[in-house]
XYZ file of C-alpha atoms in Angstrom:
675
model
C 0.000 0.000 0.000
C 1.667 3.175 -1.136
C 1.552 6.220 1.096
C 1.263 9.289 -1.092
C 2.249 11.573 1.757
C 5.838 10.379 1.410
C 7.830 11.405 -1.666
C 8.679 8.366 -3.768
C 10.709 8.862 -6.920
C 10.206 6.819 -10.094
C 12.161 3.593 -10.267
C 13.473 4.350 -13.740
C 16.842 6.060 -14.040
C 15.848 9.543 -15.229
C 17.515 11.342 -18.086
C 16.697 14.598 -16.341
C 17.296 15.416 -12.676
C 14.956 18.257 -11.627
C 16.389 21.119 -9.594
C 13.573 22.796 -7.666
C 13.517 26.542 -7.169
C 13.853 27.549 -3.517
C 10.449 29.207 -3.461
C 8.520 26.444 -5.188
C 9.529 23.290 -3.324
C 6.686 23.387 -0.818
C 2.998 22.777 -1.404
C 1.820 26.347 -1.865
C -1.860 26.120 -2.726
C -4.401 25.159 -0.079
C -6.303 23.108 -2.589
C -3.224 21.179 -3.669
C -1.580 20.346 -0.358
C -2.087 17.119 1.596
C -4.290 17.988 4.523
C -4.508 16.298 7.909
C -7.985 16.037 9.365
C -7.059 14.051 12.445
C -7.577 16.948 14.875
C -11.175 18.140 15.160
C -10.479 21.556 16.654
C -13.291 23.450 14.992
C -16.990 22.950 14.915
C -18.683 21.795 11.726
C -20.363 25.145 11.153
C -17.204 27.174 11.647
C -15.285 24.909 9.281
C -18.018 25.245 6.709
C -17.710 29.020 6.861
C -13.940 28.731 6.385
C -14.484 26.533 3.330
C -16.847 29.113 1.877
C -14.294 31.853 2.402
C -11.500 29.794 0.891
C -13.541 28.902 -2.164
C -14.403 32.535 -2.689
C -10.738 33.421 -2.326
C -9.824 30.792 -4.892
C -12.197 32.432 -7.317
C -10.075 35.576 -7.136
C -6.642 33.930 -7.031
C -4.280 35.375 -9.614
C -1.459 33.693 -11.455
C 2.084 34.739 -10.754
C 2.738 35.044 -14.468
C 1.862 37.813 -16.848
C 0.414 37.182 -20.279
C 2.129 38.804 -23.243
C 0.020 41.766 -24.366
C -1.355 41.999 -27.873
C -1.552 45.249 -29.774
C -5.115 45.383 -31.059
C -4.462 47.923 -33.817
C -1.406 46.203 -35.215
C -1.263 45.807 -39.002
C -0.078 42.306 -39.833
C 2.743 42.149 -42.360
C 4.172 38.863 -41.042
C 2.761 35.899 -39.077
C 1.821 36.651 -35.444
C 4.264 35.811 -32.697
C 4.555 32.117 -31.904
C 2.729 30.904 -28.801
C 3.249 27.474 -27.282
C 5.861 26.187 -29.715
C 8.877 27.685 -27.874
C 7.748 25.945 -24.662
C 7.336 22.571 -26.282
C 3.666 22.272 -27.275
C 1.836 22.722 -30.555
C 1.524 26.188 -32.084
C -1.349 28.113 -30.494
C -1.388 31.280 -32.603
C -2.855 31.651 -36.077
C 0.381 31.611 -38.038
C -1.312 31.682 -41.448
C -2.613 35.247 -41.108
C -0.616 38.017 -42.735
C -3.481 40.354 -43.610
C -4.472 43.707 -42.203
C -6.626 43.507 -39.064
C -10.312 43.999 -39.771
C -12.296 46.679 -37.956
C -14.722 44.483 -36.049
C -17.573 46.161 -34.223
C -19.173 44.965 -30.991
C -22.275 43.575 -32.705
C -20.181 41.344 -34.970
C -18.005 40.117 -32.118
C -20.883 39.480 -29.716
C -22.666 37.439 -32.409
C -19.681 35.074 -32.592
C -20.278 33.733 -29.078
C -22.042 30.388 -29.194
C -25.352 29.363 -27.640
C -24.901 25.637 -26.984
C -21.187 24.849 -27.302
C -18.944 24.685 -24.264
C -16.842 27.745 -23.543
C -15.869 29.788 -20.489
C -17.184 33.333 -20.333
C -13.754 34.859 -20.834
C -10.202 34.199 -21.876
C -8.316 31.456 -23.655
C -9.177 27.734 -23.654
C -7.611 24.786 -25.447
C -7.282 21.023 -24.823
C -9.984 18.983 -23.090
C -8.572 17.225 -20.017
C -9.687 14.203 -18.020
C -13.413 14.131 -18.894
C -15.360 11.690 -16.736
C -18.709 10.797 -15.178
C -18.749 10.689 -11.377
C -21.583 10.365 -8.868
C -24.249 11.742 -11.165
C -22.185 14.498 -12.808
C -20.286 14.819 -16.056
C -16.985 16.560 -15.328
C -15.053 18.527 -17.900
C -11.568 19.904 -17.269
C -9.777 22.050 -19.816
C -6.619 24.027 -20.514
C -7.332 27.612 -19.525
C -5.576 30.966 -19.287
C -7.236 32.966 -16.476
C -5.365 36.110 -17.515
C -6.211 36.725 -21.145
C -7.573 35.637 -24.510
C -4.245 34.286 -25.824
C -2.378 31.122 -24.892
C -0.276 31.281 -21.717
C -0.374 30.804 -17.926
C -2.104 27.478 -18.421
C -4.124 25.987 -15.561
C -7.110 23.618 -15.419
C -10.633 24.982 -15.666
C -13.453 22.792 -14.390
C -17.188 22.506 -15.089
C -19.947 19.992 -14.343
C -23.164 19.041 -16.095
C -26.035 16.607 -15.803
C -26.528 16.315 -19.568
C -23.324 17.362 -21.382
C -25.102 20.532 -22.550
C -25.939 22.780 -19.615
C -22.732 23.411 -17.693
C -21.986 24.925 -14.299
C -18.513 26.423 -14.033
C -16.583 25.633 -10.853
C -13.377 27.082 -9.385
C -10.098 26.213 -11.079
C -9.167 22.621 -10.286
C -5.369 22.832 -10.605
C -3.056 25.796 -10.906
C 0.639 26.156 -11.753
C 1.999 26.421 -8.205
C 4.804 23.817 -8.024
C 8.273 23.740 -9.524
C 7.305 20.739 -11.654
C 4.305 22.496 -13.289
C 5.113 26.185 -12.795
C 5.289 26.695 -16.582
C 1.957 25.012 -17.173
C -0.460 22.382 -15.914
C -0.796 20.671 -19.237
C -2.948 17.908 -20.644
C -3.883 14.828 -18.643
C -6.320 11.935 -18.351
C -8.410 10.310 -15.638
C -8.430 6.627 -14.702
C -11.020 4.956 -12.481
C -9.368 2.461 -10.162
C -10.908 -0.840 -9.114
C -12.330 0.718 -5.928
C -13.897 3.611 -7.847
C -11.288 6.197 -6.882
C -9.749 8.478 -9.492
C -6.121 8.859 -10.526
C -5.391 11.892 -12.709
C -2.087 11.841 -14.566
C -1.072 15.082 -16.245
C 1.957 16.697 -17.847
C 3.698 19.478 -15.993
C 6.157 21.908 -17.532
C 8.908 22.460 -14.974
C 10.805 25.591 -14.055
C 13.320 24.495 -16.707
C 10.567 23.762 -19.297
C 11.065 20.014 -19.060
C 7.958 17.914 -19.592
C 7.275 15.566 -16.674
C 4.308 13.444 -15.643
C 2.500 14.180 -12.405
C -0.198 12.555 -10.289
C -3.208 14.262 -8.740
C -6.307 12.876 -7.059
C -9.481 14.152 -5.377
C -9.075 15.310 -1.793
C -12.491 13.877 -1.011
C -13.926 11.064 -3.107
C -17.288 11.563 -1.391
C -17.642 14.973 -3.044
C -19.611 14.503 -6.295
C -18.325 17.850 -7.607
C -14.635 16.975 -7.043
C -13.907 20.534 -5.970
C -10.553 19.883 -4.286
C -7.578 18.147 -5.897
C -4.343 17.066 -4.235
C -1.048 16.934 -6.082
C 1.020 13.935 -5.027
C 3.888 15.028 -2.783
C 6.384 12.894 -4.731
C 5.716 14.509 -8.099
C 6.941 14.193 -10.760
C 6.299 10.479 -11.034
C 7.868 10.198 -14.498
C 10.562 12.144 -16.317
C 11.704 11.854 -19.946
C 13.512 8.528 -20.433
C 16.921 8.319 -22.117
C 16.718 9.149 -25.805
C 13.611 11.321 -25.467
C 13.894 15.099 -25.648
C 12.918 17.181 -22.617
C 10.093 18.803 -24.618
C 8.939 15.596 -26.336
C 7.206 13.766 -23.479
C 3.606 14.709 -22.830
C -0.100 13.964 -22.481
C -0.613 10.611 -20.699
C -3.652 8.575 -21.746
C -6.309 6.976 -19.578
C -4.853 3.733 -18.226
C -6.319 0.311 -18.970
C -6.086 -2.847 -16.873
C -4.062 -5.754 -18.272
C -4.864 -9.416 -17.641
C -1.966 -9.506 -15.141
C -3.603 -6.871 -12.968
C -1.271 -4.036 -13.938
C -2.344 -0.672 -15.263
C -0.960 0.322 -18.655
C -0.986 3.712 -20.400
C 0.767 5.636 -23.150
C 2.560 8.978 -23.514
C 3.142 10.819 -26.785
C 6.663 11.450 -28.049
C 8.962 11.285 -31.079
C 12.389 10.092 -32.124
C 13.713 12.344 -34.854
C 10.801 12.517 -37.341
C 9.083 9.354 -36.126
C 6.001 9.944 -33.998
C 5.679 7.342 -31.251
C 3.476 6.328 -28.340
C 5.609 5.254 -25.370
C 4.045 2.688 -23.058
C 4.295 2.142 -19.296
C 3.008 -0.307 -16.688
C 2.221 0.538 -13.076
C 0.499 -1.072 -10.108
C 0.162 1.995 -7.885
C 0.551 5.055 -10.175
C 3.738 5.924 -8.295
C 6.226 3.300 -9.530
C 6.440 2.706 -13.276
C 8.049 0.305 -15.693
C 8.662 1.399 -19.272
C 8.107 -1.389 -21.786
C 10.964 -2.042 -24.193
C 8.619 -1.486 -27.157
C 6.414 1.380 -28.225
C 2.674 0.993 -28.528
C 3.136 2.177 -32.104
C 5.037 4.653 -34.228
C 4.914 6.040 -37.757
C 7.922 7.448 -39.568
C 7.664 11.013 -40.854
C 4.698 12.075 -38.718
C 6.653 14.125 -36.177
C 5.669 14.665 -32.555
C 2.602 12.811 -31.308
C 0.682 14.643 -28.606
C -2.679 14.002 -26.907
C -2.510 10.292 -27.750
C -5.763 8.410 -27.147
C -6.215 4.626 -27.096
C -9.495 2.816 -26.604
C -11.501 -0.267 -27.665
C -14.531 -0.353 -29.960
C -16.930 -3.195 -30.601
C -17.019 -4.786 -34.059
C -20.581 -6.054 -33.539
C -22.566 -3.209 -31.924
C -22.534 0.550 -31.418
C -22.316 0.616 -27.609
C -19.148 2.053 -26.149
C -16.662 -0.068 -24.218
C -14.755 0.496 -21.014
C -11.133 1.389 -21.730
C -9.913 -1.947 -20.325
C -12.197 -4.063 -22.542
C -10.579 -6.564 -24.883
C -11.564 -9.719 -26.724
C -12.326 -11.310 -30.092
C -15.049 -8.800 -31.048
C -12.936 -5.776 -30.204
C -10.772 -3.469 -32.285
C -8.594 -0.762 -30.767
C -8.452 2.835 -31.945
C -5.124 4.625 -31.751
C -5.330 8.369 -32.216
C -2.580 10.997 -32.206
C -2.655 14.764 -32.534
C 0.160 15.741 -34.883
C 2.170 18.684 -33.667
C 3.316 19.374 -37.225
C -0.072 20.018 -38.845
C -2.413 20.274 -35.827
C -4.838 17.596 -36.990
C -6.129 14.493 -35.202
C -5.549 11.190 -36.997
C -6.787 7.756 -36.019
C -6.565 4.173 -37.229
C -8.233 0.892 -36.343
C -6.114 -2.091 -35.443
C -5.331 -4.983 -33.138
C -3.771 -4.610 -29.698
C -1.408 -7.361 -28.581
C -1.376 -7.281 -24.796
C 1.470 -9.785 -24.460
C 3.936 -7.531 -26.252
C 2.252 -4.179 -25.593
C 2.125 -3.355 -29.295
C -0.726 -2.224 -31.532
C -0.831 -3.124 -35.249
C -2.983 -1.188 -37.775
C -5.470 -3.082 -39.913
C -4.257 -1.207 -42.976
C -0.755 0.352 -42.887
C -1.690 2.587 -45.822
C -4.103 4.499 -43.576
C -1.961 4.354 -40.441
C -1.975 7.045 -37.751
C -0.875 10.380 -39.204
C -1.151 9.354 -42.853
C -4.748 8.201 -43.129
C -8.118 9.070 -41.629
C -8.825 12.105 -39.489
C -11.485 12.578 -36.828
C -12.393 15.868 -38.421
C -11.296 17.608 -41.614
C -11.760 21.124 -40.284
C -10.722 22.814 -37.039
C -10.538 20.077 -34.405
C -7.524 19.138 -32.306
C -6.150 17.649 -29.070
C -9.239 15.466 -28.696
C -9.993 13.191 -25.780
C -12.564 10.436 -25.272
C -14.085 8.961 -22.130
C -16.402 6.045 -21.414
C -19.846 6.979 -20.135
C -21.000 3.975 -18.049
C -24.527 5.331 -17.595
C -25.411 5.418 -21.289
C -22.811 2.853 -22.347
C -21.192 5.100 -24.904
C -17.792 6.536 -25.694
C -17.872 10.322 -25.881
C -15.404 12.440 -27.853
C -14.357 15.994 -26.992
C -12.157 18.177 -29.197
C -10.678 21.647 -29.017
C -11.899 24.015 -31.754
C -9.518 26.940 -32.085
C -10.013 30.365 -33.625
C -9.339 31.164 -37.260
C -9.341 34.949 -36.838
C -6.642 37.289 -35.531
C -5.411 37.583 -31.966
C -6.389 41.227 -32.015
C -10.011 40.253 -32.652
C -9.876 37.655 -29.869
C -8.475 40.161 -27.404
C -11.170 42.641 -28.349
C -13.993 40.154 -27.788
C -12.293 38.832 -24.635
C -12.292 35.094 -25.357
C -10.810 32.506 -27.679
C -11.647 28.909 -28.572
C -14.545 26.498 -28.164
C -15.030 22.834 -27.550
C -16.695 20.857 -30.287
C -20.108 19.544 -29.374
C -19.563 16.183 -27.622
C -19.925 13.243 -29.986
C -20.463 9.537 -29.571
C -17.865 7.474 -31.355
C -18.211 3.857 -32.477
C -16.928 1.578 -35.201
C -18.772 1.703 -38.511
C -19.878 -1.926 -38.699
C -21.107 -1.410 -42.291
C -17.753 -0.393 -43.762
C -15.429 -1.905 -41.144
C -12.725 0.653 -41.906
C -13.761 3.847 -40.127
C -15.481 5.294 -37.079
C -18.911 6.869 -36.823
C -19.192 10.184 -34.963
C -22.526 11.713 -34.032
C -23.649 14.500 -31.689
C -24.741 13.094 -28.319
C -28.482 12.544 -28.204
C -28.989 15.218 -25.541
C -28.607 17.903 -28.213
C -32.146 17.133 -29.331
C -33.452 18.565 -26.044
C -32.497 21.993 -27.412
C -34.698 21.699 -30.479
C -37.503 24.255 -30.622
C -39.546 25.036 -33.733
C -39.220 22.783 -36.739
C -39.720 23.312 -40.454
C -39.707 20.555 -43.002
C -39.092 20.750 -46.748
C -39.927 17.682 -48.843
C -38.837 16.671 -52.327
C -37.372 20.035 -53.306
C -35.987 19.751 -56.839
C -33.053 21.810 -58.067
C -31.863 21.859 -61.646
C -28.156 22.341 -62.424
C -26.961 25.810 -61.483
C -29.870 26.613 -59.175
C -29.863 28.300 -55.754
C -33.091 28.183 -53.720
C -33.751 30.190 -50.529
C -35.369 28.343 -47.649
C -38.031 30.454 -46.000
C -37.483 29.514 -42.379
C -39.566 31.394 -39.835
C -36.780 31.754 -37.297
C -33.189 32.942 -37.345
C -30.458 30.927 -39.049
C -27.716 31.369 -36.418
C -28.757 28.413 -34.221
C -29.885 25.409 -36.245
C -29.920 21.630 -36.380
C -30.300 20.567 -40.017
C -30.865 17.024 -41.292
C -30.930 16.613 -45.077
C -30.977 13.897 -47.740
C -30.133 14.319 -51.423
C -30.781 12.195 -54.499
C -29.127 12.631 -57.872
C -31.037 12.020 -61.107
C -30.247 8.357 -61.728
C -30.408 8.570 -65.509
C -27.875 11.403 -65.535
C -25.546 9.484 -63.255
C -25.748 6.454 -65.541
C -25.243 8.454 -68.752
C -22.599 10.918 -67.579
C -19.426 10.764 -69.660
C -17.244 12.753 -67.270
C -14.682 10.207 -66.046
C -11.562 9.983 -63.886
C -11.622 13.545 -62.631
C -8.999 14.188 -59.972
C -10.661 15.968 -57.088
C -9.669 17.336 -53.692
C -11.867 19.581 -51.568
C -8.976 21.691 -50.315
C -7.310 22.065 -53.712
C -10.488 22.838 -55.647
C -12.253 26.136 -56.183
C -14.756 25.194 -53.506
C -18.442 25.283 -54.348
C -17.557 27.198 -57.533
C -15.754 24.087 -58.837
C -18.378 22.605 -61.150
C -18.570 19.013 -62.293
C -21.197 16.831 -63.888
C -22.411 15.450 -60.546
C -21.687 18.223 -58.107
C -21.329 20.232 -55.990
C -24.740 20.270 -54.294
C -25.730 20.980 -50.723
C -26.656 23.771 -48.314
C -25.508 27.370 -47.914
C -25.410 28.194 -44.187
C -24.783 31.591 -42.584
C -25.457 33.288 -45.880
C -26.393 36.877 -46.523
C -29.447 37.415 -48.743
C -27.426 38.660 -51.713
C -24.900 35.836 -51.132
C -22.046 38.277 -50.679
C -21.227 36.090 -47.683
C -22.018 32.371 -47.703
C -20.673 29.075 -46.397
C -21.467 26.074 -48.617
C -21.517 22.565 -47.104
C -21.814 20.079 -49.942
C -21.202 16.798 -51.719
C -19.137 16.389 -54.857
C -19.395 13.133 -56.836
C -16.707 11.774 -59.163
C -17.488 8.978 -61.634
C -14.818 6.521 -62.762
C -14.719 4.864 -66.186
C -15.922 1.605 -64.681
C -19.026 3.404 -63.443
C -18.139 3.506 -59.753
C -18.809 6.715 -57.867
C -16.553 8.410 -55.307
C -18.159 10.823 -52.880
C -16.470 13.847 -51.349
C -17.848 15.970 -48.516
C -16.627 19.571 -48.328
C -17.098 22.887 -46.515
C -16.101 26.051 -48.356
C -15.175 29.079 -46.238
C -13.603 31.071 -49.064
C -16.638 33.378 -49.285
C -17.794 33.110 -45.681
C -16.715 36.594 -44.596
C -15.703 39.998 -45.924
C -13.224 40.293 -43.052
C -9.556 40.388 -43.997
C -8.066 38.805 -40.863
C -9.813 35.445 -41.120
C -8.633 32.127 -42.544
C -10.990 31.148 -45.357
C -9.985 27.609 -46.155
C -11.804 24.854 -48.008
C -12.066 21.663 -45.960
C -13.179 18.140 -46.705
C -12.380 14.590 -47.701
C -13.641 11.404 -49.249
C -16.634 9.838 -47.486
C -17.560 6.154 -47.878
C -20.994 5.826 -49.470
C -22.512 2.383 -49.857
C -24.703 1.220 -52.714
C -28.293 2.259 -52.246
C -27.539 4.968 -49.685
C -28.823 8.471 -50.198
C -26.408 11.344 -49.707
C -27.110 12.559 -46.176
C -25.753 15.309 -43.992
C -26.428 16.798 -40.590
C -25.280 20.307 -39.740
C -25.154 21.998 -36.345
C -24.998 25.778 -36.774
C -24.159 27.692 -33.615
C -23.077 31.211 -34.550
C -19.341 31.090 -35.345
C -19.066 27.288 -35.354
C -20.546 24.933 -37.940
C -20.201 21.158 -37.451
C -21.102 19.018 -40.460
C -21.588 15.220 -40.459
C -21.818 13.202 -43.676
C -23.303 9.731 -44.193
C -24.253 9.242 -40.565
C -20.941 10.591 -39.267
C -18.347 8.788 -41.392
C -16.752 12.105 -42.327
C -16.966 15.230 -40.159
C -15.949 18.855 -40.775
C -15.832 21.602 -38.147
C -15.671 25.167 -39.457
C -15.185 28.512 -37.747
C -17.141 31.233 -39.537
C -16.792 35.001 -38.980
C -19.348 36.803 -41.163
C -19.724 40.569 -41.100
C -23.119 40.712 -42.865
C -24.745 37.290 -42.407
C -25.414 37.676 -38.689
C -28.518 37.939 -36.509
C -31.658 38.431 -38.651
C -29.504 38.742 -41.797
C -28.305 35.128 -41.598
C -30.151 33.045 -44.190
C -30.306 29.456 -45.400
C -30.240 28.232 -49.034
C -30.153 25.018 -51.026
C -27.907 24.905 -54.076
C -26.954 22.660 -56.946
C -23.924 23.785 -58.908
C -23.527 20.599 -60.945
C -23.375 20.959 -64.714
C -25.453 17.877 -65.619
C -27.371 16.300 -62.742
C -30.449 17.645 -61.057
C -31.076 16.821 -57.413
C -34.040 16.190 -55.154
C -33.724 16.903 -51.469
C -35.743 16.676 -48.289
C -34.660 18.318 -45.090
C -35.716 19.117 -41.565
C -34.582 22.317 -39.866
C -34.884 22.943 -36.142
C -34.385 26.214 -34.344
C -32.018 25.526 -31.442
C -32.407 26.888 -27.952
C -29.555 28.301 -25.907
C -27.990 26.007 -23.318
C -27.880 28.987 -20.932
C -24.350 28.188 -19.872
C -23.805 29.863 -16.466
C -20.455 31.545 -16.057
C -18.752 33.938 -13.670
C -18.322 37.638 -14.294
C -14.787 37.269 -12.999
C -12.046 36.899 -15.594
C -9.162 36.235 -13.247
C -9.777 33.304 -10.968
C -12.332 31.162 -12.669
C -16.066 31.311 -12.053
C -17.272 32.178 -8.570
C -19.521 30.297 -6.142
C -22.920 29.228 -7.480
C -25.890 27.298 -6.174
C -24.355 23.882 -6.919
C -21.287 24.656 -4.821
C -23.510 26.049 -2.086
C -25.312 22.742 -1.675
C -22.017 20.859 -1.843
C -20.685 23.035 0.987
C -23.862 22.496 2.955
C -23.321 18.774 2.546
C -19.737 19.132 3.783
C -20.833 21.123 6.801
C -23.526 18.647 7.807
C -21.173 15.693 7.410
C -17.936 17.271 8.544
C -17.519 14.996 11.557
C -17.600 11.978 9.278
C -15.005 13.484 6.939
C -12.694 14.215 9.871
C -12.571 10.488 10.670
C -11.730 9.466 7.118
C -8.245 9.279 5.688
C -7.888 11.332 2.542
C -4.729 9.517 1.529
C -4.760 7.933 -1.930
C -4.234 4.217 -1.315
C -4.615 1.269 -3.654
């Protein structure tokens, strides 16, 4: 039985020996120190009042670091300053922008804030961390800068929800207050132990910017809100092994149980240009053994960060616990590539005896094959939801505008709407992603359009009786079969990103929907299919989103996204689109291919946002039926404070009341983290 109150160093011979600063070697934060409750010197009521005061104080706690200011009126003649990369994580600034800053007004900027996607009220957010379900609550932790709308001063934000939609923001869960994480409390993952307790492994950036792995755990496992977290006194528990760079060792996965009773997990890294997933075994989350193989690696893919590894069933769509294995199980290995900031995954077989994972098809291996999302979606993390027996995917959706605009509006970044993820049992080669079913609780008024026919070159407005900024759209399209059979356009090479977008006309496409479009179409965002016919008569389907005409603003990336989507014989072309102000998430063929777009219109906002159908094919007509729902706001509660995380709310009040009424019981319980 390990005693976490005594420092225990990793058994492995470290390549890096940390040298603590004199003023950071002690446990500084009240919420992160190991507390002794053996002496009951205060009454329950008095202690409850102290807890209230401390929680309020935490809400106003300031970081010891200062964010780098951004000049809002700066004219861009070169890429913005690099953020994140110099400290050893992926680039966090929009390096592709070299245009003059646009003069955004308050109405445009306020419109960009979403209604039902997760985001704090203020400041910068990036990676999802350690999502989990615990004692009736979904918990979401995230990388957060409490001091500004640009990356820096990273700590962990924390929020809870009953339905993955309506979130209550809680005080910061972990701050950068120790020598081993003073430069950032970076990405981590949660593991449920056999007794139901939680181990949270995360990457800390030390006072020398070395990436190390650290352990934290709830101070009180009886607290359903998990308000207090304790950092293990012997941190760091892992340091970069020999041969691994000090800035190439980050983002531990959720651990899974092996048949021998050991816990196993992976950490992203690289060797030269080969991206790899290191693998470790542990019995107590304090002592670790590095396996002499990697879980997997792919040459030429560069640094792997935010690695995720989980099982999926080959026979049904239910999610599986992370430790599940067996004959009807495939394993998904996913890596976020530091080089291009995209999330790639592959299906394969996990060999527990050796600790290695082998892809089903090496030609679509991790980093060179399929992506979760072909738009703006990165650093994703899944968790198993035992209540609904599903695996849920979170992903960070960054900004595609300028830092100056973000600073002016006071916030940056969203989380993609949570999605279920399962193996596509029809194709056997890809995953299916779909918005969690709870999103349907936000549906309000509905309009339905049946069998709308569009000839080649047509654009048709949809007269919806509500605004077009918050929508859930489900649509099916059929091409004229005789035209498809008789078309003589063969072997066309096509790529969404390298085409002219929706203006690129072919015999059988593009056709789809124009979202967030101004009435005169001076601003529009097409989401569409494009069909290519081969000489043997087979059809290839591409799913694209064209942002090239989405905004008149000059300081916005206007890329064209998309990819091939498997379409089986007899299937109609189907898409679902979630429109939530500046984010558009598009799902093709039941979720086989997904595109997340960030849209920054200057005209197509509020009542001026419209919806259209279009068919820009040269030969084929289409027939479409669609349902359009107006979406309600999730009414995400957030603090007015921008410095210390959201303040006390009614949920915390009742949690504190519970603590006060049961304080005597808590005093008799050990809060040590034993296994």
